[in-house]
Coordinates of C-alpha atoms in Angstrom, one line a residue:
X456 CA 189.5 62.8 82.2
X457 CA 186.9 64.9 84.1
X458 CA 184.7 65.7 80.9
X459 CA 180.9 64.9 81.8
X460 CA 179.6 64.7 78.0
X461 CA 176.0 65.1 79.6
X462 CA 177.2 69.0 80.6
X463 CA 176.2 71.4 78.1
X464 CA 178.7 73.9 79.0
X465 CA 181.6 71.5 78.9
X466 CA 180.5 70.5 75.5
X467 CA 180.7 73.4 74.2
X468 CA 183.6 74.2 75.4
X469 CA 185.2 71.5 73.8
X470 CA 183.8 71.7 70.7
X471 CA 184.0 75.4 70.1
X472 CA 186.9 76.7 72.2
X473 CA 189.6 73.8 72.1
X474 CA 188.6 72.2 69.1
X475 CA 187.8 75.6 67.1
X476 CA 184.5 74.7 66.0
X477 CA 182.4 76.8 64.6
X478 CA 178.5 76.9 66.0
X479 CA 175.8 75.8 63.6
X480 CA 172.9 77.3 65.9
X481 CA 172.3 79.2 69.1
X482 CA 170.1 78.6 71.8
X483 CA 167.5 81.6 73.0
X484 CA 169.6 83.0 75.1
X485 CA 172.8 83.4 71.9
X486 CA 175.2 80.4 73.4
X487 CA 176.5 78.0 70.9
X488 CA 174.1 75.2 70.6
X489 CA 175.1 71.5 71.7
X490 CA 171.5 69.8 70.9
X491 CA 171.9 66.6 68.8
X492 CA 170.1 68.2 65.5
X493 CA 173.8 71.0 65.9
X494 CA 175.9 67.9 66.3
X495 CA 174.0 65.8 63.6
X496 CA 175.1 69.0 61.5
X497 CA 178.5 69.4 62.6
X498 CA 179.1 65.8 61.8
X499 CA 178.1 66.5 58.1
X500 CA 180.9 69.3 57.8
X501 CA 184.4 69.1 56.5
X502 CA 185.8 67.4 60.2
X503 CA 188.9 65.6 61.2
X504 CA 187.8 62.2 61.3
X505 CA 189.1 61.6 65.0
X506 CA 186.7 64.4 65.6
X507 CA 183.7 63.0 63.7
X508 CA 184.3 59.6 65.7
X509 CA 184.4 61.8 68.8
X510 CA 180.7 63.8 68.1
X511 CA 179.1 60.8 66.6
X512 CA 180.1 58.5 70.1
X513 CA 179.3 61.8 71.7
X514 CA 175.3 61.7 70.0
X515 CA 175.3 58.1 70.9
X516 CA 176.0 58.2 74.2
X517 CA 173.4 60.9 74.9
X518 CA 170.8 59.1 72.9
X519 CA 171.3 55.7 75.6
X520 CA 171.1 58.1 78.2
X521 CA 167.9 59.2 77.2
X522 CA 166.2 56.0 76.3
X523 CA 167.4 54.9 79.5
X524 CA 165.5 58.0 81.6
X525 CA 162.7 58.0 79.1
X526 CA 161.8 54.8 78.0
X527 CA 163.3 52.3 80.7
X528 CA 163.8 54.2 84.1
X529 CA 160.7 56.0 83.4
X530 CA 158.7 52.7 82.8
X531 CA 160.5 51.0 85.9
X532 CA 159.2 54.3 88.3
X533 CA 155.7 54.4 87.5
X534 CA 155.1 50.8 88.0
X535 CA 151.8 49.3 89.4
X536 CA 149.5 52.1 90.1
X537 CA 151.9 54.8 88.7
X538 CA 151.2 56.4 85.3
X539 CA 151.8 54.1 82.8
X540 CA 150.6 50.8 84.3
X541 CA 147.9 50.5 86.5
X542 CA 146.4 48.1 88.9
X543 CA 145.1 46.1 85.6
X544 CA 148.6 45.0 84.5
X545 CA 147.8 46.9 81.3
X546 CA 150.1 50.6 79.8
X547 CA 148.0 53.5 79.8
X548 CA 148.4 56.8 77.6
X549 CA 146.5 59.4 77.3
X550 CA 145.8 60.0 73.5
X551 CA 144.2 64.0 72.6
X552 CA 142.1 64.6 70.0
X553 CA 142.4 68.1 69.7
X554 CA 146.0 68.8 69.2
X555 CA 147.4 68.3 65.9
X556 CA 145.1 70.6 63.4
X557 CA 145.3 67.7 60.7
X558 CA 143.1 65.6 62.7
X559 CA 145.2 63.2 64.6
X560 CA 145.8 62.3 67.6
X561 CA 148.9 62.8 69.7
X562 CA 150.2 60.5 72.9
X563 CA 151.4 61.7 76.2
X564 CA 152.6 59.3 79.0
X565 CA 153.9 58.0 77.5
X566 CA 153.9 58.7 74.0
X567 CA 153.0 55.3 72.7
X568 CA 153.2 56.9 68.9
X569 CA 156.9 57.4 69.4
X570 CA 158.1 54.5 70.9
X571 CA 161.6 53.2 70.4
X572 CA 162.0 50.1 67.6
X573 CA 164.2 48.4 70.3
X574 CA 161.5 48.5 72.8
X575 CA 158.1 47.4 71.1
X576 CA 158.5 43.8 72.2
X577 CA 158.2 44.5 75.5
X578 CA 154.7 45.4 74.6
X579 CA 152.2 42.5 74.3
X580 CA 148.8 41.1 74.3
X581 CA 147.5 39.7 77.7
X582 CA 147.8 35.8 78.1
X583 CA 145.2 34.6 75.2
X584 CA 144.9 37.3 73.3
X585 CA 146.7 38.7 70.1
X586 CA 147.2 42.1 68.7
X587 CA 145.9 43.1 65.3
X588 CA 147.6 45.7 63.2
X589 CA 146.8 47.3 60.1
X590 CA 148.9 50.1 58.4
X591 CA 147.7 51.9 55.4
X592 CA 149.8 51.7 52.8
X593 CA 151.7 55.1 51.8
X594 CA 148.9 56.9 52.6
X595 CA 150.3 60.4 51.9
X596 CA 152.0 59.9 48.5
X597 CA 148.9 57.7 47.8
X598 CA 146.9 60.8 48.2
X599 CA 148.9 63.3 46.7
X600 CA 148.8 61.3 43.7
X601 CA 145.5 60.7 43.5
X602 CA 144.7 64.6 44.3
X603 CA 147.0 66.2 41.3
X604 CA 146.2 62.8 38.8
X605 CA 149.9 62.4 38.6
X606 CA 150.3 60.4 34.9
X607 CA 153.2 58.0 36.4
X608 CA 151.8 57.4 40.5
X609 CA 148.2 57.8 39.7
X610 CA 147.8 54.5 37.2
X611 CA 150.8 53.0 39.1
X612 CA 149.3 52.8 42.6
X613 CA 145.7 51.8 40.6
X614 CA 147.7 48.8 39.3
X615 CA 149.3 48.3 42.6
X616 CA 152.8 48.8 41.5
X617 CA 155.5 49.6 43.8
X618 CA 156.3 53.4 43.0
X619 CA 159.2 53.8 44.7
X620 CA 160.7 51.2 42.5
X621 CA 159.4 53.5 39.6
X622 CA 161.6 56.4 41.0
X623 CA 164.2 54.6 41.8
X624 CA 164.4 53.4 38.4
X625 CA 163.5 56.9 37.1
X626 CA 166.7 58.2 39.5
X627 CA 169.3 55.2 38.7
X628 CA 168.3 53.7 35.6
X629 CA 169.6 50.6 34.3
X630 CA 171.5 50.4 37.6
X631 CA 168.6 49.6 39.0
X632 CA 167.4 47.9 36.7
X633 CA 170.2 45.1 36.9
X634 CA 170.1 44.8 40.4
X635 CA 168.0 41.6 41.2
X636 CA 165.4 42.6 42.6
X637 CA 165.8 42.6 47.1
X638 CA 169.4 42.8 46.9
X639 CA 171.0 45.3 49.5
X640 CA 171.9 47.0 46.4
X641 CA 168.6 47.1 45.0
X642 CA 166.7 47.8 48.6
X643 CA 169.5 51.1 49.4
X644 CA 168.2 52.6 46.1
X645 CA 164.9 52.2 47.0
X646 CA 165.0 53.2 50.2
X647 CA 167.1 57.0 48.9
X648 CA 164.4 57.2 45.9
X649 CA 161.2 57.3 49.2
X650 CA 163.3 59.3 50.9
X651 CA 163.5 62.1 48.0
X652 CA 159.7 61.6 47.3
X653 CA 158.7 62.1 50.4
X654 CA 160.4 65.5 50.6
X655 CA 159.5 66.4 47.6
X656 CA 155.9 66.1 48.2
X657 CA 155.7 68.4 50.6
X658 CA 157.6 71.1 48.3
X659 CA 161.0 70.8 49.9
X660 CA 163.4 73.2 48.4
X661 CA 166.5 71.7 47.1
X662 CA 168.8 72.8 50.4
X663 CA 166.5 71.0 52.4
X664 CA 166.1 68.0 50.5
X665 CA 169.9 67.8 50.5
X666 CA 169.8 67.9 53.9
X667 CA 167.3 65.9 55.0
X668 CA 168.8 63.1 52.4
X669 CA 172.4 63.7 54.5
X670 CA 171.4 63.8 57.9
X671 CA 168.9 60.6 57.2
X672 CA 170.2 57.8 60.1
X673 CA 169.8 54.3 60.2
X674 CA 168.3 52.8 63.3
X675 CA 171.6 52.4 65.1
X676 CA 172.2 56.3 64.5
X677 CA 174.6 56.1 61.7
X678 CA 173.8 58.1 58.6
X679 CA 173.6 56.5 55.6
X680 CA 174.0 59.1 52.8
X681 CA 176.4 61.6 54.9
X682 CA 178.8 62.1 51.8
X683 CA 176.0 62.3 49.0
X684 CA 177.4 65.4 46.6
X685 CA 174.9 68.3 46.5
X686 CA 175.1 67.7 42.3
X687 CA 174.0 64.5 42.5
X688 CA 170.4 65.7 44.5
X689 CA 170.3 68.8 42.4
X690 CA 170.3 66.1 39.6
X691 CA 167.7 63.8 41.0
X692 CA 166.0 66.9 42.3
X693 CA 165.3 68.0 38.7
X694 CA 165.0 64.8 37.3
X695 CA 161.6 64.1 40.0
X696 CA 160.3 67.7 39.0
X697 CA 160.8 66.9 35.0
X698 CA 159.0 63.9 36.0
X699 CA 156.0 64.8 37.9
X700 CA 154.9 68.4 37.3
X701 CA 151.5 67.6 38.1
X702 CA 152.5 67.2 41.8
X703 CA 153.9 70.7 41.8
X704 CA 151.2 72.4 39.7
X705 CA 149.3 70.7 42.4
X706 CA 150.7 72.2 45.4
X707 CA 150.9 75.3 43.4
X708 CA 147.5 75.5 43.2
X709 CA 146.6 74.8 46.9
X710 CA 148.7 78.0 47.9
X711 CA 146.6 79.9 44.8
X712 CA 143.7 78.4 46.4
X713 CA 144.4 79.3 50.3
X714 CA 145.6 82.8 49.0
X715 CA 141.8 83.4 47.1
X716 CA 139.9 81.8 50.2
X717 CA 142.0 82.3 53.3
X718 CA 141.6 78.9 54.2
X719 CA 141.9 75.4 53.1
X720 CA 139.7 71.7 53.1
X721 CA 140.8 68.8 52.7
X722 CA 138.9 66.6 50.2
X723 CA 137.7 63.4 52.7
X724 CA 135.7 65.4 56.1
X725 CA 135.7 68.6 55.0
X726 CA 138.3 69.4 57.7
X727 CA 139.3 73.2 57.3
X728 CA 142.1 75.5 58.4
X729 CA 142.3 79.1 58.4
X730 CA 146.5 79.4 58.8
X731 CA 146.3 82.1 61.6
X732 CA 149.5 82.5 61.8
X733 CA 149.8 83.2 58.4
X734 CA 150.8 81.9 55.0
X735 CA 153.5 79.4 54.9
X736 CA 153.8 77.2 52.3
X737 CA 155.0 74.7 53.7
X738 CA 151.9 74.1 56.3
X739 CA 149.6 75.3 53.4
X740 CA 150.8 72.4 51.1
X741 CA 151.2 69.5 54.1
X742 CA 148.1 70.7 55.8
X743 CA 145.2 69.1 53.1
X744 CA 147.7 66.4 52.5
X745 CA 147.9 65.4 56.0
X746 CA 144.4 66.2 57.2
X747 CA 142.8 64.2 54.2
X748 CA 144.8 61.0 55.1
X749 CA 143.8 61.4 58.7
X750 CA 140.6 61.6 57.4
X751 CA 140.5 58.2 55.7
X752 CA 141.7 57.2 59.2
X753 CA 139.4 58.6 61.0
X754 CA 136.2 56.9 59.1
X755 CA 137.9 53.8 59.6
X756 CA 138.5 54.0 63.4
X757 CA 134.5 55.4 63.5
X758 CA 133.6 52.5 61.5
X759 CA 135.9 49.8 63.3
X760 CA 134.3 50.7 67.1
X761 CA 131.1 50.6 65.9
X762 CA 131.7 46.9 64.8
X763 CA 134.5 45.5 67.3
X764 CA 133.3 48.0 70.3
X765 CA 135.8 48.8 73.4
X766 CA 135.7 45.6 76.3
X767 CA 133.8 43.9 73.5
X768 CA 135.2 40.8 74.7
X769 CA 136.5 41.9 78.2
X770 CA 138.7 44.5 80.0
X771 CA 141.4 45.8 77.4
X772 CA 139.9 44.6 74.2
X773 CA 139.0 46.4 71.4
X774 CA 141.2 49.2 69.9
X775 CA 144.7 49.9 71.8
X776 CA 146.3 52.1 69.7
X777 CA 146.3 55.3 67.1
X778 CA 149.6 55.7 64.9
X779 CA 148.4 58.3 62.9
X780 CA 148.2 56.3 59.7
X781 CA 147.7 53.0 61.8
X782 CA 145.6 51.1 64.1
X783 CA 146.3 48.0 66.4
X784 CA 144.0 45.9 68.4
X785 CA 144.0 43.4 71.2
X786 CA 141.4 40.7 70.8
X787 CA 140.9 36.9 72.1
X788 CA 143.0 34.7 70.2
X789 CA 140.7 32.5 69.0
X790 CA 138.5 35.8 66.9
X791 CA 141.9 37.5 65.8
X792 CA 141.5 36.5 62.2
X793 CA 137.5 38.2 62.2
X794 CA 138.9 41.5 63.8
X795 CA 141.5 41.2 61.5
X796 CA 138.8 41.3 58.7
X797 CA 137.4 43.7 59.9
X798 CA 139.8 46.6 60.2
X799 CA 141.3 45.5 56.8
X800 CA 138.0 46.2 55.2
X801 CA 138.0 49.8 57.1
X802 CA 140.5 50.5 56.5
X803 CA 140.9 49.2 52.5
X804 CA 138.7 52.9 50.9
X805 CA 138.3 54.8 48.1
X806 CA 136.8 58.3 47.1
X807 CA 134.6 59.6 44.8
X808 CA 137.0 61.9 43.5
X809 CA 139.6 59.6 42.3
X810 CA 140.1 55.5 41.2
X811 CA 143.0 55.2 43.4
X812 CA 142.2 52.8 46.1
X813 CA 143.6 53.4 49.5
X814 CA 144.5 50.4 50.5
X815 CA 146.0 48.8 53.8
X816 CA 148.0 45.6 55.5
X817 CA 147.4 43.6 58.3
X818 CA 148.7 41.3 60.2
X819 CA 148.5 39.4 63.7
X820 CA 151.2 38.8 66.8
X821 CA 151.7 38.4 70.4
X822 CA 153.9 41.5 70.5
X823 CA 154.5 45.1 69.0
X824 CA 157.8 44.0 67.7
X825 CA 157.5 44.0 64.4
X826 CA 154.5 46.8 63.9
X827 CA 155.8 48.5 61.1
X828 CA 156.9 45.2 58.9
X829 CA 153.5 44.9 57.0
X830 CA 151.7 43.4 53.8
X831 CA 149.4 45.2 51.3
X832 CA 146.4 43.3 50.6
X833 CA 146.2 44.7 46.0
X834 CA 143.0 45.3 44.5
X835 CA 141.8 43.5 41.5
X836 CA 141.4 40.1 43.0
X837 CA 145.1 39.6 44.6
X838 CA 145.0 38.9 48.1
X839 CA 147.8 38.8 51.0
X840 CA 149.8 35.3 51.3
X841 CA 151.8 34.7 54.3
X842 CA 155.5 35.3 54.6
X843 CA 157.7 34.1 57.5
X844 CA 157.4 35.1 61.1
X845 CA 159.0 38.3 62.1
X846 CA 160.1 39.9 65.3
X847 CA 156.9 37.7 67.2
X848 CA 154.1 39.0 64.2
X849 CA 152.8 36.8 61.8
X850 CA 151.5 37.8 58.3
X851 CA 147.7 37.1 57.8
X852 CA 145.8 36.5 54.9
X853 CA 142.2 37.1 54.8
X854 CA 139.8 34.5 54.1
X855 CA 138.2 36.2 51.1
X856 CA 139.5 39.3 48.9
X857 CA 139.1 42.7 50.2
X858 CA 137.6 44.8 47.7
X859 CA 137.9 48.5 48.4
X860 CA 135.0 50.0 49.4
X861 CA 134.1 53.8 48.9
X862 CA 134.9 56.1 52.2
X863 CA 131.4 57.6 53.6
X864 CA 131.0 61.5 53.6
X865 CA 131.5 62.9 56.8

């Protein structure tokens, strides 16, 4: 009756003295580790189910604890003229430039590029404006493809399939195949198949994919593929790597080529890394990956200020907001559809060294509530159309059909 599940040392001795547990990690200093990522892994193990209930309510009950000190008390405290809102009404973070090698940007107080799901509606446009997002559309994959001219992603993103419905099909078959097409069914096997492809990418070996496949939680922190057999992602494992060698010849030859030169560019700026720290490669193989996709980003945001400049139309308007492989906008209500033009042709790219256009959705909204639910405007003369209205965010479709246009050398 007097357990406090917020004290580290009572935790642990629960877990590991009365319950027998045995640790997963240790802290620095060699004392069993209670941090969520050792619970999250406990949970996977062979448990009592009494004592699974117990850690998962455990995990939950420290995750409301900390929204609640980082997200809502935090927000209440520094108020009007504290540190997120200032005299103007308006959240202020600070967003640094030189941080993250790849080129992006990360955000401190708060960190507006990690804010909770739950939370985003709080955040809105002032009375008679709107916010404007655009989200490129699987930028990474997109660009891995493109670099390595994988035979199956490479003509499928051209055509503007959906490739994760290709895996998926690749992985399940006519299982699939059968399932009409949206059902929860249909939607769960999509969703493991961009799970496994984004691991993959980044040359994940098959214990981490594993992992990262059974730890993978749901919004609500439950996990969704906790009892998935280590055969069955061995199989798929194999069956993605039969599929697309060109992806792993790929990243092969980005480690032959960092080994020969001591460094690395990506293919968009020019951005380079030298890997002080020495070869990993893990970084070696994310690094041109990530930095090249920022890059696209980055000649989109230079592009976007130049034509919709900062307090273009008043205090606050203009760009708001960096998500790495996003951008969002406040603007007068009655010129959101322009902006919105705007950054979709920006944003919508392609390269000289491949046909694969990057391309990108946008859509317009009183709130940040549904940021992440997004359209892709398809090359070759298809165009968005509007869907219904979503957590306060409306679908937009452009006026005229944005052609790609080819990204400018830095």
């Amino acid at each position: 009756p007097d357990f406090n599940p917020n004290s580290v040392q009572q935790t642990a001795g629960l877990l590991f003295d009365r319950l027998g547990l045995a640790p997963v990690t240790e802290t620095l200093l060699g004392d069993p580790s209670t941090e969520d990522e050792a619970l999250r892994e406990l949970m996977l193990g062979a448990l009592n189910p009494k004592v699974r209930r117990f850690i998962g309510e455990l995990r939950l009950l420290r995750k409301g604890v900390k929204f609640r000190s980082t997200n809502l008390r935090l927000a209440a405290e520094y108020g009007e003229d504290g540190l997120w809102i200032m005299g103007d009404g308006r959240v202020h973070s600070s967003f640094n430039a030189h941080v993250p090698k790849s080129g992006r940007t990360s955000s401190s107080n708060p960190n507006l590029q990690n804010i909770n799901r739950k939370l985003r509606r709080i955040y809105r446009a002032q009375d008679g404006r709107k916010l404007v997002a655009c989200d490129m559309d699987g930028l990474e994959l997109r660009y891995v493809s493109a670099r390595s001219r994988d035979p199956i992603f490479e003509p499928a993103f051209i055509r503007g399939d959906d490739v994760h419905a290709l895996t998926a099909a690749l992985i399940y078959e006519d299982r699939f195949l059968r399932e009409p097409k949206g059902s929860p069914d249909w939607e769960a096997m999509r969703d493991y198949t961009k799970r496994l492809e984004y691991a993959l990418i980044y040359l994940a070996q098959l214990p981490t994919v594993h992992e990262t496949i059974c730890s993978a939680e749901d919004d609500d922190g439950n996990f969704v593929y906790p009892d998935m057999p280590l055969r069955v992602t061995r199989r798929n494992y194999r069956v993605f790597w039969q599929a697309h060698p060109a992806i792993r010849e790929d990243a092969d030859r980005l480690i032959a080529e960092y080994r020969e030169n001591h460094y690395l560019r990506e293919l968009v700026t020019g951005r380079r890394c030298d890997f002080l720290d020495g070869e990993n490669p893990s970084d070696v193989v994310n690094f041109p990956t990530q930095a090249g996709g920022r890059g696209l980003v980055n000649l989109a945001i230079a592009e976007f200020v130049a034509r919709v400049p900062s307090g273009y139309a008043g205090h606050g308007t203009g760009l708001v907001h960096d998500g790495h492989d996003s951008l969002m906008a406040e603007v007068p209500e009655n010129d959101a559809e322009r902006v919105a033009t705007i950054m979709l042709e920006c944003m919508t790219q392609t390269v000289p060294w491949t046909t694969v256009p990057f391309t990108a959705s946008c859509k317009i909204g009183q709130n940040w509530g549904a940021f992440h639910d997004v359209q892709t405007c398809r090359p070759g003369g298809r165009s968005c159309g509007h869907v219904p209205n979503v957590g306060g965010m409306k679908k937009w479709k452009p006026a005229v059909t944005i052609a790609p246009r080819e990204a400018r050398s830095a």
